Amino acid sequence: HKTPMSADQGADEDNNAAPAEGQEKPTPKVPEDLSLSVFKGNDKFSDLTLKAFDAEHKTHKVVIASASAYFYEQLVLSDGAEGELSIPETPSRVTERLQASPASKKKYQAAVDHFLTFAYSNQSAESLSDLLDAQDTDQELILALSGISSQLGAAKLTAQLSTYINERLLCAATGSVYVLNHAWQYGNEALQTRALDALKSQFGVFVHQAGWRDWDALAEMPAEVLTGLLKDTSLAVKDEGDIFKAVSAILMRRTPYDDEGTAAAPS
């Protein structure tokens, strides 16, 4: 198994590569920005390989233990991992999604890297600015990071992401659907209730703005959740046509079809 090389490792190997014929080997220099982030992905002093979602990360015990209650328990309060440690298993619904979708697995791999960026920045809020302030919000990546952060007991990161979810994602019609789906996957009933309330208050907007991925995320919810949503008399819609459109879109995604494209009879 070959571990993917990080950008930091690549730069380190470039600096230490054998010089071409006739060239002198460059003298290693102290980085201008000498901080903890210099050591992210650098295996020179690494004392732990972190395994997550079929990827490996060279890390330092003291850094990740300072940013996560889970890692503190594993590395400080117990006998400690010798050379390798895995993150906690995700809930079964999340695991099934990652097994079925390589794209989703890549999001979770990227989320682990963002957690490490946060840890190696001494848990600086600014370290996530590129992700959270991006014009095109990667909702799935942010929610994946939120789920991982909660499982790891990364209190500062979880608090920052919770604020972002409340102030940015739940305020957007399509965003509330992804939060709803995420909360259901992780069994977070409190967040699921908040997401449902947010979706109800802007359901008419969602119906007219939603793309196929947005409808897929909603249609994946359990039948009792969808039924309760569509029957709710507080749904903010322009007219009954919005509800009819929503029902049609959901049924189209939940109805099994045979090889000829004909709706199969219910079993």
PDB file of C-alpha atoms in Angstrom:
ATOM      1  CA  HIS A   1       0.000   0.000   0.000  1.00  0.00           C
ATOM      2  CA  LYS A   2       1.447   3.349  -1.038  1.00  0.00           C
ATOM      3  CA  THR A   3       0.592   6.363   1.063  1.00  0.00           C
ATOM      4  CA  PRO A   4      -0.266   9.517  -0.924  1.00  0.00           C
ATOM      5  CA  MET A   5       2.427  12.157  -0.602  1.00  0.00           C
ATOM      6  CA  SER A   6       1.426  15.460   0.919  1.00  0.00           C
ATOM      7  CA  ALA A   7       2.478  18.826  -0.473  1.00  0.00           C
ATOM      8  CA  ASP A   8       4.740  19.369   2.549  1.00  0.00           C
ATOM      9  CA  GLN A   9       6.439  16.037   1.986  1.00  0.00           C
ATOM     10  CA  GLY A  10       6.880  16.842  -1.691  1.00  0.00           C
ATOM     11  CA  ALA A  11       8.555  20.149  -0.915  1.00  0.00           C
ATOM     12  CA  ASP A  12      10.771  18.457   1.679  1.00  0.00           C
ATOM     13  CA  GLU A  13      11.851  15.792  -0.815  1.00  0.00           C
ATOM     14  CA  ASP A  14      12.562  18.441  -3.467  1.00  0.00           C
ATOM     15  CA  ASN A  15      14.878  20.241  -1.037  1.00  0.00           C
ATOM     16  CA  ASN A  16      16.723  17.020  -0.209  1.00  0.00           C
ATOM     17  CA  ALA A  17      16.793  15.503  -3.702  1.00  0.00           C
ATOM     18  CA  ALA A  18      20.139  14.729  -5.276  1.00  0.00           C
ATOM     19  CA  PRO A  19      21.318  17.682  -7.387  1.00  0.00           C
ATOM     20  CA  ALA A  20      21.504  17.342 -11.149  1.00  0.00           C
ATOM     21  CA  GLU A  21      24.937  16.878 -12.638  1.00  0.00           C
ATOM     22  CA  GLY A  22      26.903  20.091 -12.418  1.00  0.00           C
ATOM     23  CA  GLN A  23      24.595  21.627  -9.824  1.00  0.00           C
ATOM     24  CA  GLU A  24      25.215  22.116  -6.144  1.00  0.00           C
ATOM     25  CA  LYS A  25      22.731  20.769  -3.633  1.00  0.00           C
ATOM     26  CA  PRO A  26      20.733  23.688  -2.177  1.00  0.00           C
ATOM     27  CA  THR A  27      21.447  24.486   1.443  1.00  0.00           C
ATOM     28  CA  PRO A  28      18.403  23.826   3.673  1.00  0.00           C
ATOM     29  CA  LYS A  29      16.979  27.055   5.070  1.00  0.00           C
ATOM     30  CA  VAL A  30      14.854  27.932   8.046  1.00  0.00           C
ATOM     31  CA  PRO A  31      11.305  28.729   6.822  1.00  0.00           C
ATOM     32  CA  GLU A  32      10.362  32.404   6.977  1.00  0.00           C
ATOM     33  CA  ASP A  33       7.068  31.507   8.640  1.00  0.00           C
ATOM     34  CA  LEU A  34       8.374  29.230  11.363  1.00  0.00           C
ATOM     35  CA  SER A  35       5.338  27.812  13.123  1.00  0.00           C
ATOM     36  CA  LEU A  36       3.711  24.517  13.998  1.00  0.00           C
ATOM     37  CA  SER A  37       2.083  24.354  10.559  1.00  0.00           C
ATOM     38  CA  VAL A  38       5.533  23.739   9.033  1.00  0.00           C
ATOM     39  CA  PHE A  39       5.439  20.227  10.483  1.00  0.00           C
ATOM     40  CA  LYS A  40       2.038  19.189   9.073  1.00  0.00           C
ATOM     41  CA  GLY A  41       2.631  16.219   6.798  1.00  0.00           C
ATOM     42  CA  ASN A  42       6.360  16.269   7.558  1.00  0.00           C
ATOM     43  CA  ASP A  43       7.452  12.816   8.689  1.00  0.00           C
ATOM     44  CA  LYS A  44      10.851  13.922   9.962  1.00  0.00           C
ATOM     45  CA  PHE A  45       9.665  14.053  13.578  1.00  0.00           C
ATOM     46  CA  SER A  46       6.403  12.167  13.111  1.00  0.00           C
ATOM     47  CA  ASP A  47       5.670   9.646  15.842  1.00  0.00           C
ATOM     48  CA  LEU A  48       2.229   8.476  14.709  1.00  0.00           C
ATOM     49  CA  THR A  49       0.544   7.393  11.487  1.00  0.00           C
ATOM     50  CA  LEU A  50      -3.120   8.361  11.513  1.00  0.00           C
ATOM     51  CA  LYS A  51      -5.356   6.105   9.421  1.00  0.00           C
ATOM     52  CA  ALA A  52      -8.655   7.429   8.123  1.00  0.00           C
ATOM     53  CA  PHE A  53     -10.862   6.449   5.180  1.00  0.00           C
ATOM     54  CA  ASP A  54      -8.162   4.385   3.435  1.00  0.00           C
ATOM     55  CA  ALA A  55      -5.626   7.208   3.686  1.00  0.00           C
ATOM     56  CA  GLU A  56      -2.657   7.690   6.006  1.00  0.00           C
ATOM     57  CA  HIS A  57      -1.273  10.863   7.571  1.00  0.00           C
ATOM     58  CA  LYS A  58       2.084  11.335   9.287  1.00  0.00           C
ATOM     59  CA  THR A  59       1.294  13.187  12.498  1.00  0.00           C
ATOM     60  CA  HIS A  60       2.658  14.112  15.903  1.00  0.00           C
ATOM     61  CA  LYS A  61       0.941  12.780  19.010  1.00  0.00           C
ATOM     62  CA  VAL A  62       1.211  15.960  21.029  1.00  0.00           C
ATOM     63  CA  VAL A  63      -0.403  18.037  18.266  1.00  0.00           C
ATOM     64  CA  ILE A  64      -3.472  15.908  17.616  1.00  0.00           C
ATOM     65  CA  ALA A  65      -3.934  15.101  21.314  1.00  0.00           C
ATOM     66  CA  SER A  66      -4.084  18.821  22.068  1.00  0.00           C
ATOM     67  CA  ALA A  67      -6.922  19.304  19.561  1.00  0.00           C
ATOM     68  CA  SER A  68      -9.116  16.274  20.231  1.00  0.00           C
ATOM     69  CA  ALA A  69     -10.553  14.623  23.342  1.00  0.00           C
ATOM     70  CA  TYR A  70     -10.581  11.287  21.506  1.00  0.00           C
ATOM     71  CA  PHE A  71      -6.887  11.467  20.671  1.00  0.00           C
ATOM     72  CA  TYR A  72      -6.075  12.671  24.194  1.00  0.00           C
ATOM     73  CA  GLU A  73      -7.836   9.626  25.634  1.00  0.00           C
ATOM     74  CA  GLN A  74      -6.104   7.261  23.221  1.00  0.00           C
ATOM     75  CA  LEU A  75      -2.625   8.753  23.494  1.00  0.00           C
ATOM     76  CA  VAL A  76      -2.437  10.165  27.024  1.00  0.00           C
ATOM     77  CA  LEU A  77      -4.986   8.506  29.284  1.00  0.00           C
ATOM     78  CA  SER A  78      -4.485   4.988  27.910  1.00  0.00           C
ATOM     79  CA  ASP A  79      -1.295   3.089  27.157  1.00  0.00           C
ATOM     80  CA  GLY A  80      -1.012   5.053  23.941  1.00  0.00           C
ATOM     81  CA  ALA A  81      -0.731   3.924  20.351  1.00  0.00           C
ATOM     82  CA  GLU A  82       2.705   2.684  19.379  1.00  0.00           C
ATOM     83  CA  GLY A  83       2.906   3.840  15.792  1.00  0.00           C
ATOM     84  CA  GLU A  84      -0.565   3.789  14.262  1.00  0.00           C
ATOM     85  CA  LEU A  85      -4.020   4.964  15.238  1.00  0.00           C
ATOM     86  CA  SER A  86      -7.355   5.052  13.418  1.00  0.00           C
ATOM     87  CA  ILE A  87     -10.144   7.563  13.821  1.00  0.00           C
ATOM     88  CA  PRO A  88     -13.434   6.275  15.286  1.00  0.00           C
ATOM     89  CA  GLU A  89     -15.788   4.369  13.005  1.00  0.00           C
ATOM     90  CA  THR A  90     -18.490   6.492  11.434  1.00  0.00           C
ATOM     91  CA  PRO A  91     -22.184   5.703  12.062  1.00  0.00           C
ATOM     92  CA  SER A  92     -23.529   2.870   9.890  1.00  0.00           C
ATOM     93  CA  ARG A  93     -25.467   5.194   7.561  1.00  0.00           C
ATOM     94  CA  VAL A  94     -22.329   7.209   6.866  1.00  0.00           C
ATOM     95  CA  THR A  95     -20.258   4.063   6.364  1.00  0.00           C
ATOM     96  CA  GLU A  96     -22.759   2.734   3.813  1.00  0.00           C
ATOM     97  CA  ARG A  97     -22.645   6.013   1.907  1.00  0.00           C
ATOM     98  CA  LEU A  98     -18.847   6.025   1.792  1.00  0.00           C
ATOM     99  CA  GLN A  99     -18.754   2.430   0.566  1.00  0.00           C
ATOM    100  CA  ALA A 100     -21.190   3.264  -2.225  1.00  0.00           C
ATOM    101  CA  SER A 101     -19.746   6.627  -3.238  1.00  0.00           C
ATOM    102  CA  PRO A 102     -16.014   7.167  -3.920  1.00  0.00           C
ATOM    103  CA  ALA A 103     -16.756  10.894  -4.265  1.00  0.00           C
ATOM    104  CA  SER A 104     -18.157  11.018  -0.732  1.00  0.00           C
ATOM    105  CA  LYS A 105     -15.138   9.119   0.580  1.00  0.00           C
ATOM    106  CA  LYS A 106     -12.861  11.750  -0.981  1.00  0.00           C
ATOM    107  CA  LYS A 107     -14.825  14.437   0.871  1.00  0.00           C
ATOM    108  CA  TYR A 108     -14.196  12.667   4.166  1.00  0.00           C
ATOM    109  CA  GLN A 109     -10.518  12.213   3.347  1.00  0.00           C
ATOM    110  CA  ALA A 110     -10.317  15.944   2.643  1.00  0.00           C
ATOM    111  CA  ALA A 111     -12.171  16.653   5.889  1.00  0.00           C
ATOM    112  CA  VAL A 112      -9.520  14.784   7.887  1.00  0.00           C
ATOM    113  CA  ASP A 113      -6.854  16.899   6.208  1.00  0.00           C
ATOM    114  CA  HIS A 114      -8.757  20.058   7.203  1.00  0.00           C
ATOM    115  CA  PHE A 115      -8.897  18.810  10.795  1.00  0.00           C
ATOM    116  CA  LEU A 116      -5.124  18.376  10.752  1.00  0.00           C
ATOM    117  CA  THR A 117      -4.689  21.855   9.273  1.00  0.00           C
ATOM    118  CA  PHE A 118      -6.744  23.188  12.176  1.00  0.00           C
ATOM    119  CA  ALA A 119      -4.729  21.205  14.724  1.00  0.00           C
ATOM    120  CA  TYR A 120      -1.370  22.281  13.279  1.00  0.00           C
ATOM    121  CA  SER A 121      -2.439  25.936  13.270  1.00  0.00           C
ATOM    122  CA  ASN A 122      -2.787  25.793  17.063  1.00  0.00           C
ATOM    123  CA  GLN A 123      -6.571  25.600  16.491  1.00  0.00           C
ATOM    124  CA  SER A 124      -6.744  28.971  14.772  1.00  0.00           C
ATOM    125  CA  ALA A 125     -10.145  29.896  13.336  1.00  0.00           C
ATOM    126  CA  GLU A 126      -8.391  31.576  10.404  1.00  0.00           C
ATOM    127  CA  SER A 127      -6.951  28.229   9.285  1.00  0.00           C
ATOM    128  CA  LEU A 128     -10.364  27.283   7.856  1.00  0.00           C
ATOM    129  CA  SER A 129     -11.027  30.586   6.092  1.00  0.00           C
ATOM    130  CA  ASP A 130     -10.309  29.161   2.620  1.00  0.00           C
ATOM    131  CA  LEU A 131     -12.975  26.510   3.200  1.00  0.00           C
ATOM    132  CA  LEU A 132     -15.622  28.504   5.055  1.00  0.00           C
ATOM    133  CA  ASP A 133     -15.289  31.768   3.121  1.00  0.00           C
ATOM    134  CA  ALA A 134     -15.250  30.186  -0.340  1.00  0.00           C
ATOM    135  CA  GLN A 135     -17.741  31.674  -2.783  1.00  0.00           C
ATOM    136  CA  ASP A 136     -18.877  28.211  -3.874  1.00  0.00           C
ATOM    137  CA  THR A 137     -19.619  26.558  -0.541  1.00  0.00           C
ATOM    138  CA  ASP A 138     -18.707  22.865  -0.411  1.00  0.00           C
ATOM    139  CA  GLN A 139     -21.573  21.888   1.876  1.00  0.00           C
ATOM    140  CA  GLU A 140     -20.804  18.165   1.877  1.00  0.00           C
ATOM    141  CA  LEU A 141     -17.176  18.753   2.849  1.00  0.00           C
ATOM    142  CA  ILE A 142     -18.105  21.158   5.649  1.00  0.00           C
ATOM    143  CA  LEU A 143     -20.684  18.739   7.049  1.00  0.00           C
ATOM    144  CA  ALA A 144     -18.230  15.840   6.778  1.00  0.00           C
ATOM    145  CA  LEU A 145     -15.727  17.898   8.765  1.00  0.00           C
ATOM    146  CA  SER A 146     -18.436  18.686  11.312  1.00  0.00           C
ATOM    147  CA  GLY A 147     -19.243  14.998  11.746  1.00  0.00           C
ATOM    148  CA  ILE A 148     -15.600  14.021  12.144  1.00  0.00           C
ATOM    149  CA  SER A 149     -14.985  16.901  14.538  1.00  0.00           C
ATOM    150  CA  SER A 150     -17.874  15.815  16.761  1.00  0.00           C
ATOM    151  CA  GLN A 151     -16.656  12.215  16.843  1.00  0.00           C
ATOM    152  CA  LEU A 152     -13.131  13.316  17.705  1.00  0.00           C
ATOM    153  CA  GLY A 153     -14.308  15.618  20.481  1.00  0.00           C
ATOM    154  CA  ALA A 154     -12.563  18.576  18.852  1.00  0.00           C
ATOM    155  CA  ALA A 155     -14.418  21.174  20.916  1.00  0.00           C
ATOM    156  CA  LYS A 156     -13.055  24.377  19.357  1.00  0.00           C
ATOM    157  CA  LEU A 157     -13.479  23.126  15.800  1.00  0.00           C
ATOM    158  CA  THR A 158     -16.976  21.803  16.512  1.00  0.00           C
ATOM    159  CA  ALA A 159     -18.028  25.147  17.984  1.00  0.00           C
ATOM    160  CA  GLN A 160     -16.734  27.054  14.954  1.00  0.00           C
ATOM    161  CA  LEU A 161     -18.510  24.727  12.533  1.00  0.00           C
ATOM    162  CA  SER A 162     -21.753  24.811  14.541  1.00  0.00           C
ATOM    163  CA  THR A 163     -21.795  28.591  14.272  1.00  0.00           C
ATOM    164  CA  TYR A 164     -21.200  28.355  10.529  1.00  0.00           C
ATOM    165  CA  ILE A 165     -23.973  25.789  10.069  1.00  0.00           C
ATOM    166  CA  ASN A 166     -26.453  27.898  12.040  1.00  0.00           C
ATOM    167  CA  GLU A 167     -25.579  31.200  10.391  1.00  0.00           C
ATOM    168  CA  ARG A 168     -24.893  30.071   6.826  1.00  0.00           C
ATOM    169  CA  LEU A 169     -26.240  26.648   5.902  1.00  0.00           C
ATOM    170  CA  LEU A 170     -29.530  26.668   7.800  1.00  0.00           C
ATOM    171  CA  CYS A 171     -30.309  30.104   6.402  1.00  0.00           C
ATOM    172  CA  ALA A 172     -30.192  28.759   2.841  1.00  0.00           C
ATOM    173  CA  ALA A 173     -33.056  26.662   1.488  1.00  0.00           C
ATOM    174  CA  THR A 174     -30.849  24.014  -0.112  1.00  0.00           C
ATOM    175  CA  GLY A 175     -28.342  24.174   2.736  1.00  0.00           C
ATOM    176  CA  SER A 176     -30.983  23.184   5.271  1.00  0.00           C
ATOM    177  CA  VAL A 177     -31.665  19.966   3.328  1.00  0.00           C
ATOM    178  CA  TYR A 178     -28.023  18.900   3.488  1.00  0.00           C
ATOM    179  CA  VAL A 179     -27.914  19.665   7.205  1.00  0.00           C
ATOM    180  CA  LEU A 180     -31.104  17.623   7.639  1.00  0.00           C
ATOM    181  CA  ASN A 181     -29.605  14.660   5.790  1.00  0.00           C
ATOM    182  CA  HIS A 182     -26.344  14.959   7.729  1.00  0.00           C
ATOM    183  CA  ALA A 183     -28.146  15.095  11.093  1.00  0.00           C
ATOM    184  CA  TRP A 184     -30.147  11.991  10.181  1.00  0.00           C
ATOM    185  CA  GLN A 185     -27.006  10.071   9.178  1.00  0.00           C
ATOM    186  CA  TYR A 186     -25.332  10.915  12.492  1.00  0.00           C
ATOM    187  CA  GLY A 187     -28.452  10.433  14.614  1.00  0.00           C
ATOM    188  CA  ASN A 188     -28.338  14.039  15.832  1.00  0.00           C
ATOM    189  CA  GLU A 189     -32.011  14.589  16.677  1.00  0.00           C
ATOM    190  CA  ALA A 190     -31.590  18.154  17.934  1.00  0.00           C
ATOM    191  CA  LEU A 191     -29.875  19.274  14.729  1.00  0.00           C
ATOM    192  CA  GLN A 192     -32.400  17.343  12.633  1.00  0.00           C
ATOM    193  CA  THR A 193     -35.253  19.236  14.307  1.00  0.00           C
ATOM    194  CA  ARG A 194     -33.555  22.590  13.681  1.00  0.00           C
ATOM    195  CA  ALA A 195     -32.909  21.693  10.051  1.00  0.00           C
ATOM    196  CA  LEU A 196     -36.533  20.622   9.539  1.00  0.00           C
ATOM    197  CA  ASP A 197     -37.791  23.890  11.007  1.00  0.00           C
ATOM    198  CA  ALA A 198     -35.433  25.844   8.747  1.00  0.00           C
ATOM    199  CA  LEU A 199     -36.562  23.898   5.673  1.00  0.00           C
ATOM    200  CA  LYS A 200     -40.257  24.374   6.478  1.00  0.00           C
ATOM    201  CA  SER A 201     -39.791  28.133   6.725  1.00  0.00           C
ATOM    202  CA  GLN A 202     -38.322  28.341   3.213  1.00  0.00           C
ATOM    203  CA  PHE A 203     -39.779  25.272   1.509  1.00  0.00           C
ATOM    204  CA  GLY A 204     -41.260  27.194  -1.420  1.00  0.00           C
ATOM    205  CA  VAL A 205     -37.828  28.659  -2.139  1.00  0.00           C
ATOM    206  CA  PHE A 206     -36.276  25.191  -1.997  1.00  0.00           C
ATOM    207  CA  VAL A 207     -38.807  23.748  -4.456  1.00  0.00           C
ATOM    208  CA  HIS A 208     -37.918  26.375  -7.074  1.00  0.00           C
ATOM    209  CA  GLN A 209     -34.156  26.450  -6.442  1.00  0.00           C
ATOM    210  CA  ALA A 210     -33.342  22.782  -5.889  1.00  0.00           C
ATOM    211  CA  GLY A 211     -31.200  20.887  -8.365  1.00  0.00           C
ATOM    212  CA  TRP A 212     -31.156  17.122  -8.774  1.00  0.00           C
ATOM    213  CA  ARG A 213     -28.548  16.616  -6.023  1.00  0.00           C
ATOM    214  CA  ASP A 214     -30.645  18.665  -3.625  1.00  0.00           C
ATOM    215  CA  TRP A 215     -33.729  16.562  -4.352  1.00  0.00           C
ATOM    216  CA  ASP A 216     -31.677  13.388  -3.944  1.00  0.00           C
ATOM    217  CA  ALA A 217     -30.567  14.528  -0.488  1.00  0.00           C
ATOM    218  CA  LEU A 218     -34.168  15.169   0.549  1.00  0.00           C
ATOM    219  CA  ALA A 219     -35.598  11.991  -1.009  1.00  0.00           C
ATOM    220  CA  GLU A 220     -33.055   9.898   0.904  1.00  0.00           C
ATOM    221  CA  MET A 221     -34.718  10.781   4.208  1.00  0.00           C
ATOM    222  CA  PRO A 222     -36.963   8.194   5.933  1.00  0.00           C
ATOM    223  CA  ALA A 223     -40.587   8.077   4.782  1.00  0.00           C
ATOM    224  CA  GLU A 224     -41.912   9.245   8.153  1.00  0.00           C
ATOM    225  CA  VAL A 225     -39.756  12.369   7.991  1.00  0.00           C
ATOM    226  CA  LEU A 226     -40.880  13.185   4.451  1.00  0.00           C
ATOM    227  CA  THR A 227     -44.538  12.515   5.233  1.00  0.00           C
ATOM    228  CA  GLY A 228     -44.420  14.721   8.308  1.00  0.00           C
ATOM    229  CA  LEU A 229     -42.730  17.469   6.313  1.00  0.00           C
ATOM    230  CA  LEU A 230     -45.175  17.477   3.397  1.00  0.00           C
ATOM    231  CA  LYS A 231     -48.240  17.292   5.648  1.00  0.00           C
ATOM    232  CA  ASP A 232     -47.107  20.129   7.897  1.00  0.00           C
ATOM    233  CA  THR A 233     -49.561  23.011   7.697  1.00  0.00           C
ATOM    234  CA  SER A 234     -46.815  25.529   8.476  1.00  0.00           C
ATOM    235  CA  LEU A 235     -44.925  24.872   5.215  1.00  0.00           C
ATOM    236  CA  ALA A 236     -44.012  28.196   3.632  1.00  0.00           C
ATOM    237  CA  VAL A 237     -45.167  27.687   0.038  1.00  0.00           C
ATOM    238  CA  LYS A 238     -46.744  29.923  -2.577  1.00  0.00           C
ATOM    239  CA  ASP A 239     -49.537  27.451  -3.343  1.00  0.00           C
ATOM    240  CA  GLU A 240     -50.332  23.734  -3.405  1.00  0.00           C
ATOM    241  CA  GLY A 241     -48.468  23.449  -6.690  1.00  0.00           C
ATOM    242  CA  ASP A 242     -45.184  23.663  -4.778  1.00  0.00           C
ATOM    243  CA  ILE A 243     -46.166  20.682  -2.639  1.00  0.00           C
ATOM    244  CA  PHE A 244     -47.280  18.718  -5.716  1.00  0.00           C
ATOM    245  CA  LYS A 245     -43.934  19.410  -7.383  1.00  0.00           C
ATOM    246  CA  ALA A 246     -42.089  18.249  -4.263  1.00  0.00           C
ATOM    247  CA  VAL A 247     -44.133  15.050  -4.001  1.00  0.00           C
ATOM    248  CA  SER A 248     -43.500  14.278  -7.690  1.00  0.00           C
ATOM    249  CA  ALA A 249     -39.748  14.864  -7.380  1.00  0.00           C
ATOM    250  CA  ILE A 250     -39.485  12.688  -4.271  1.00  0.00           C
ATOM    251  CA  LEU A 251     -41.598   9.835  -5.671  1.00  0.00           C
ATOM    252  CA  MET A 252     -39.561   9.822  -8.876  1.00  0.00           C
ATOM    253  CA  ARG A 253     -36.431   9.183  -6.823  1.00  0.00           C
ATOM    254  CA  ARG A 254     -37.927   6.658  -4.409  1.00  0.00           C
ATOM    255  CA  THR A 255     -39.866   4.506  -6.916  1.00  0.00           C
ATOM    256  CA  PRO A 256     -37.909   1.430  -8.100  1.00  0.00           C
ATOM    257  CA  TYR A 257     -37.768   0.921 -11.873  1.00  0.00           C
ATOM    258  CA  ASP A 258     -37.127  -2.211 -13.910  1.00  0.00           C
ATOM    259  CA  ASP A 259     -34.579  -2.516 -16.726  1.00  0.00           C
ATOM    260  CA  GLU A 260     -37.050  -1.068 -19.241  1.00  0.00           C
ATOM    261  CA  GLY A 261     -37.671   2.033 -17.160  1.00  0.00           C
ATOM    262  CA  THR A 262     -41.121   0.953 -15.985  1.00  0.00           C
ATOM    263  CA  ALA A 263     -42.093   1.531 -12.377  1.00  0.00           C
ATOM    264  CA  ALA A 264     -42.020  -1.798 -10.584  1.00  0.00           C
ATOM    265  CA  ALA A 265     -45.036  -2.946  -8.613  1.00  0.00           C
ATOM    266  CA  PRO A 266     -44.575  -2.637  -4.854  1.00  0.00           C
ATOM    267  CA  SER A 267     -43.599  -5.874  -3.181  1.00  0.00           C
TER     268      SER A 267
END
